[in-house]
Amino acid sequence: MPDTPEPLDAVQLGAYFALMEVAGLLRHAVEQQLREAGDLSYVQFQLLARLGLDSPTGRERMTDLADGVVYSRSGLTYQAGLLEKAGLVTRTPSADDERGVTVAITDAGRALLAKVLPGHTEVLRHQLFAPLSRRDTEALAELLSPVRDHMRSAPPRSAAPRRRR
Amino acid sequence: MPDTPEPLDAVQLGAYFALMEVAGLLRHAVEQQLREAGDLSYVQFQLLARLGLDSPTGRERMTDLADGVVYSRSGLTYQAGLLEKAGLVTRTPSADDERGVTVAITDAGRALLAKVLPGHTEVLRHQLFAPLSRRDTEALAELLSPVRDHMRSAPPRSAAPRRRR
DNA sequence: TATTGTTATACTCTATAACTATA
DNA sequence: TATAGTTATAGAGTATAACAATA
């Protein structure tokens, strides 16, 4: 058995537990709103938001979507299938690479996103931002961004060794 | 249809997405470690940690456990059943309230916790704390603690109206 | 009558491995 | 040979509602 490494101190433990609890409670609240307002899971919302808000063209390849949403390949196939069945996205073979599949958000997908967003915003305002000042929010974003970048670069991600586009 | 509320600004969206992504990736990494080191899910680890680390006596009532871990009652019953089957906790009728059930961590439970903790710590150090200075960590804890308290007090919690002990 | 906890049940999500097709 | 994506399948987790027992 290896020697016990330096254990975490109280401040670190506090930050860790607070982070996980806040994110867990927030996700719970948000998921409820998404389910009621649009019958969407959080992951499905993430996929729609990525296509409808982040991506300028509204279309992305499966692999690139997976890199953002953290998934096994099969999990993404499953969710994309659900979204397609609901008419919120389409899946077509990629133009340049015959192996690839391009997922595109539909008008119905954009409409649902728009329908769901105001309530989503309200939940965030009440649950997350209410106790945070403007500067707090800025500080939080500035603290977490480097962590996110760090984690993205050392991916315990979806499946096997993956590669950026 | 109600008027669209003030949408979130870029800083708020950034904080929100960073929080969710960091927590999601961290949970993924941590869950993997817990599974390999002790065949535990994150929730099971939370329950053991609450009993073995937080609680001075190592015993708590089901309801109080649920209040901390965010669950449906039945979900907690399910998880407690798994832990009991594995010999990590015991469940006995509460002394004062015949309706209640007291969950207590066993020696085996404490041993497993001790076995799993060093690796857990390492994951946290590498994934979460590596890009954070000492002061960053303090700041993060101080930002998130009020949010956690706020969320706890307005519970979208487990099930029906619940009540503190 | 309200509360604690369990059970039954159904469903959603996720992961693994095997497979197809293209690069 | 490696990569993109799908399928089959199996397992874990979660939620709802009905229920029994105690307060």
XYZ file of C-alpha atoms (C1' of nucleotides) in Angstrom:
376
model
C 0.000 0.000 0.000
C 1.411 3.410 -0.910
C 1.960 6.003 1.744
C -1.018 8.242 2.346
C -0.469 11.461 0.423
C -0.863 14.801 2.041
C -4.582 14.974 2.817
C -6.640 17.942 1.736
C -7.077 20.717 4.243
C -10.375 22.113 5.461
C -10.506 24.923 2.938
C -9.952 22.584 0.028
C -12.534 20.150 1.265
C -14.953 22.993 1.756
C -14.439 24.263 -1.772
C -14.805 20.776 -3.195
C -17.980 19.879 -1.363
C -19.538 23.275 -1.949
C -18.790 23.037 -5.643
C -20.311 19.614 -5.993
C -23.344 20.386 -3.920
C -24.095 23.651 -5.661
C -23.716 22.092 -9.078
C -25.803 19.106 -8.083
C -28.654 21.141 -6.656
C -28.542 23.531 -9.560
C -28.654 20.765 -12.090
C -31.563 19.232 -10.279
C -33.507 22.464 -10.325
C -32.648 23.218 -13.902
C -33.484 19.745 -15.075
C -36.907 20.012 -13.530
C -37.613 23.264 -15.315
C -36.406 21.891 -18.642
C -38.509 18.798 -18.252
C -41.643 20.734 -17.494
C -41.150 23.505 -20.019
C -39.931 21.439 -22.935
C -39.634 17.776 -21.983
C -35.868 18.026 -22.272
C -33.125 16.474 -20.196
C -30.170 18.644 -19.297
C -27.957 16.852 -21.783
C -30.485 17.337 -24.545
C -30.659 21.003 -23.655
C -26.879 21.224 -23.791
C -26.870 19.725 -27.246
C -29.577 22.057 -28.498
C -27.910 25.063 -26.882
C -24.603 24.190 -28.456
C -26.169 23.951 -31.862
C -28.583 26.835 -31.520
C -26.598 29.317 -29.458
C -22.894 28.560 -29.739
C -22.592 27.369 -33.273
C -23.043 30.115 -35.854
C -24.282 27.684 -38.497
C -26.432 25.505 -36.264
C -24.629 22.393 -37.416
C -21.836 20.299 -35.952
C -20.315 16.890 -36.345
C -21.070 14.190 -33.838
C -17.503 14.005 -32.636
C -17.279 17.710 -32.012
C -20.525 17.633 -30.135
C -19.256 14.801 -27.982
C -16.106 16.726 -27.170
C -18.243 19.447 -25.671
C -20.846 17.477 -23.854
C -18.723 14.682 -22.378
C -20.123 11.439 -23.478
C -19.557 8.016 -24.665
C -20.089 7.833 -28.391
C -23.043 5.571 -27.984
C -24.581 7.907 -25.472
C -24.417 10.737 -27.951
C -25.908 8.550 -30.675
C -28.730 7.739 -28.311
C -29.460 11.347 -27.427
C -29.132 12.559 -30.989
C -31.594 9.851 -31.963
C -34.083 11.112 -29.420
C -33.709 14.699 -30.588
C -34.116 13.628 -34.186
C -37.202 11.603 -33.394
C -38.653 14.703 -31.741
C -37.920 16.734 -34.856
C -35.496 19.032 -33.077
C -32.404 18.132 -35.105
C -31.585 16.386 -38.351
C -28.725 14.019 -39.027
C -27.136 13.915 -42.461
C -23.886 12.463 -43.776
C -21.106 15.010 -43.684
C -20.191 16.595 -46.998
C -16.428 16.365 -46.712
C -16.004 13.134 -44.765
C -18.337 10.327 -45.718
C -17.855 8.682 -42.342
C -19.052 11.693 -40.446
C -22.543 12.741 -39.509
C -23.594 16.362 -39.329
C -26.217 17.256 -36.781
C -28.252 20.375 -37.508
C -30.830 22.096 -35.351
C -34.243 22.528 -36.961
C -36.656 25.431 -36.737
C -38.621 23.416 -34.245
C -35.445 22.962 -32.251
C -34.802 26.682 -32.200
C -38.383 27.334 -31.254
C -38.205 24.942 -28.354
C -34.960 26.495 -27.203
C -36.554 29.912 -27.247
C -39.554 28.613 -25.376
C -37.466 27.047 -22.663
C -34.873 29.746 -22.183
C -36.798 32.363 -20.196
C -37.752 29.888 -17.497
C -34.237 28.562 -17.490
C -32.935 32.039 -16.910
C -35.327 32.553 -14.057
C -34.180 29.410 -12.301
C -30.574 30.499 -12.616
C -31.346 33.931 -11.310
C -33.202 32.618 -8.289
C -30.999 29.673 -7.438
C -27.517 30.664 -8.473
C -27.208 34.396 -8.901
C -29.445 35.690 -6.141
C -26.760 35.491 -3.448
C -23.966 36.677 -5.762
C -23.046 40.266 -6.446
C -21.922 41.391 -9.833
C -18.307 41.171 -8.768
C -18.880 37.796 -7.171
C -20.168 36.473 -10.448
C -17.186 37.828 -12.292
C -14.834 36.359 -9.739
C -16.529 32.984 -9.954
C -16.225 32.900 -13.721
C -12.594 33.902 -13.518
C -11.803 31.221 -10.973
C -13.569 28.423 -12.790
C -12.488 29.162 -16.343
C -8.888 28.077 -15.840
C -10.071 24.957 -14.077
C -12.306 24.112 -16.980
C -9.499 24.665 -19.448
C -7.210 22.527 -17.359
C -9.727 19.710 -17.184
C -10.474 19.857 -20.857
C -6.822 19.457 -21.652
C -6.423 16.346 -19.511
C -9.524 14.566 -20.627
C -11.015 11.697 -18.717
C -13.467 12.153 -21.540
C -15.833 10.077 -23.551
C -13.980 7.065 -24.777
C -10.646 6.219 -26.323
C -7.988 8.706 -27.314
C -9.821 11.353 -29.200
C -8.616 14.151 -31.304
C -9.592 17.743 -31.965
C -11.081 18.445 -35.345
C -47.053 34.130 -22.953
C -45.203 36.250 -20.398
C -42.727 38.838 -21.509
C -39.191 37.555 -21.888
C -37.308 38.447 -18.715
C -34.001 40.198 -18.811
C -31.668 37.604 -20.340
C -28.435 36.697 -18.623
C -25.350 38.574 -19.693
C -22.134 37.027 -20.965
C -20.424 36.963 -17.584
C -23.331 35.184 -15.952
C -23.586 32.660 -18.739
C -19.866 32.090 -18.523
C -19.999 31.483 -14.796
C -22.958 29.129 -15.177
C -21.500 27.028 -17.947
C -18.076 26.895 -16.339
C -19.587 25.782 -13.066
C -21.603 23.032 -14.657
C -18.817 21.811 -16.862
C -16.221 21.779 -14.113
C -18.527 19.957 -11.746
C -19.543 17.496 -14.436
C -16.017 16.665 -15.485
C -14.881 16.456 -11.895
C -17.681 14.159 -10.938
C -16.890 11.970 -13.892
C -13.241 11.700 -12.930
C -13.995 11.146 -9.281
C -16.627 8.557 -9.996
C -14.178 6.568 -12.039
C -11.639 6.560 -9.244
C -14.226 5.550 -6.664
C -15.488 2.759 -8.865
C -12.034 1.340 -9.422
C -10.721 1.784 -5.915
C -13.779 0.680 -3.990
C -16.636 -0.169 -6.338
C -18.544 2.849 -5.074
C -20.734 5.317 -6.899
C -20.382 8.965 -6.020
C -23.633 8.944 -4.121
C -22.576 5.932 -2.119
C -19.321 7.671 -1.335
C -21.218 10.747 -0.212
C -23.299 8.667 2.142
C -20.278 6.902 3.596
C -18.368 10.155 3.904
C -21.251 11.793 5.690
C -21.450 8.970 8.165
C -17.753 8.354 8.532
C -16.311 11.849 8.316
C -18.989 14.405 9.122
C -21.015 12.648 11.743
C -19.212 12.291 15.068
C -21.171 9.167 15.981
C -21.202 7.510 12.601
C -24.943 7.202 12.651
C -27.769 9.224 11.158
C -31.410 8.885 10.372
C -32.547 8.236 6.838
C -34.328 11.551 6.587
C -31.309 13.511 7.717
C -29.143 11.670 5.262
C -31.545 12.469 2.460
C -31.510 16.120 3.382
C -27.800 16.176 2.754
C -27.522 14.059 -0.326
C -30.532 15.270 -2.284
C -32.643 12.357 -3.097
C -35.994 10.883 -3.427
C -36.778 8.776 -0.415
C -36.905 5.658 -2.478
C -33.552 6.452 -4.002
C -32.002 6.666 -0.586
C -33.632 3.428 0.460
C -32.188 1.810 -2.632
C -28.666 3.073 -1.997
C -28.763 2.303 1.702
C -29.847 -1.190 0.775
C -26.837 -1.608 -1.469
C -24.470 -0.333 1.197
C -26.017 -2.633 3.759
C -25.770 -5.615 1.451
C -22.085 -4.816 1.024
C -21.644 -4.709 4.791
C -20.660 -1.057 4.840
C -23.574 0.183 6.923
C -26.240 -1.259 9.168
C -29.850 -0.221 9.417
C -31.675 -0.448 12.713
C -34.926 1.000 14.025
C -34.360 4.323 15.715
C -34.442 4.307 19.477
C -36.583 7.380 20.035
C -38.886 7.231 17.035
C -40.119 3.794 16.098
C -40.859 4.943 12.566
C -37.320 6.019 11.932
C -34.344 4.025 10.748
C -30.828 4.740 11.929
C -28.050 4.091 9.483
C -24.637 3.413 10.979
C -21.313 2.967 9.248
C -19.529 -0.295 10.028
C -15.835 -0.953 10.532
C -15.756 -2.302 7.007
C -17.329 0.929 5.839
C -14.695 2.997 7.575
C -11.989 0.785 6.190
C -13.266 1.177 2.661
C -13.487 4.915 3.117
C -9.893 5.015 4.272
C -8.836 2.861 1.371
C -10.528 5.054 -1.183
C -9.641 8.456 0.213
C -5.988 8.810 -0.833
C -6.770 8.197 -4.484
C -9.741 10.488 -4.221
C -7.504 13.199 -2.887
C -5.090 12.711 -5.733
C -7.783 13.122 -8.340
C -8.937 16.314 -6.700
C -5.436 17.657 -6.519
C -4.734 16.949 -10.159
C -8.075 17.897 -11.647
C -9.432 20.651 -9.455
C -6.710 22.224 -7.377
C -3.753 22.159 -9.757
C -4.719 25.406 -11.503
C -5.850 27.115 -8.289
C -3.635 29.016 -5.897
C -4.197 28.894 -2.219
C -6.053 32.169 -2.320
C -8.071 31.052 -5.322
C -9.242 28.047 -3.380
C -10.229 30.195 -0.452
C -12.052 32.597 -2.717
C -13.893 29.768 -4.434
C -15.054 28.332 -1.135
C -16.179 31.749 0.033
C -18.127 32.390 -3.145
C -19.859 29.050 -3.222
C -20.732 28.653 0.429
C -23.436 31.330 0.433
C -24.858 29.882 -2.759
C -25.051 26.483 -1.174
C -26.735 27.872 1.901
C -29.164 29.762 -0.269
C -30.036 26.681 -2.276
C -30.427 24.541 0.784
C -32.894 26.963 2.221
C -35.088 26.999 -0.892
C -35.157 23.317 -1.486
C -36.147 21.830 -4.799
C -35.237 18.808 -2.759
C -36.096 15.201 -2.555
C -39.826 14.900 -2.371
C -42.724 16.540 -0.610
C -42.481 19.274 2.004
C -39.823 18.079 4.361
C -38.719 19.332 7.672
C -35.437 19.773 9.488
C -34.743 17.425 12.369
C -54.076 13.016 10.032
C -49.127 13.496 9.133
C -44.664 11.369 8.832
C -41.082 7.602 8.128
C -39.540 4.422 5.305
C -40.164 0.468 1.938
C -41.802 -1.788 -2.214
C -43.194 -2.306 -6.933
C -42.651 -0.686 -11.149
C -41.385 1.703 -15.089
C -38.239 4.463 -17.357
C -34.037 7.080 -18.543
C -29.448 7.152 -19.036
C -24.864 5.299 -19.586
C -21.182 2.100 -20.904
C -19.003 -1.879 -23.358
C -18.150 -4.416 -27.097
C -19.033 -5.918 -31.611
C -19.843 -4.243 -36.089
C -20.006 -1.399 -40.642
C -18.120 1.829 -43.567
C -15.023 5.202 -44.998
C -9.969 7.478 -44.853
C -4.725 0.333 -39.838
C -7.310 4.061 -37.723
C -11.444 6.750 -37.316
C -16.748 7.850 -37.306
C -20.740 6.327 -35.978
C -24.388 2.728 -34.881
C -26.373 -1.258 -32.622
C -27.244 -4.579 -29.133
C -27.349 -5.303 -24.684
C -27.037 -5.042 -20.013
C -26.806 -2.558 -15.753
C -27.230 1.371 -12.638
C -29.869 5.023 -11.003
C -34.064 7.617 -10.368
C -38.892 8.804 -9.678
C -43.849 7.908 -8.702
C -47.345 6.009 -6.404
C -49.265 2.803 -3.310
C -48.530 0.942 1.072
C -47.586 -0.242 6.286
C -46.440 1.361 10.668
C -45.833 4.703 14.066
C -46.622 9.705 16.082
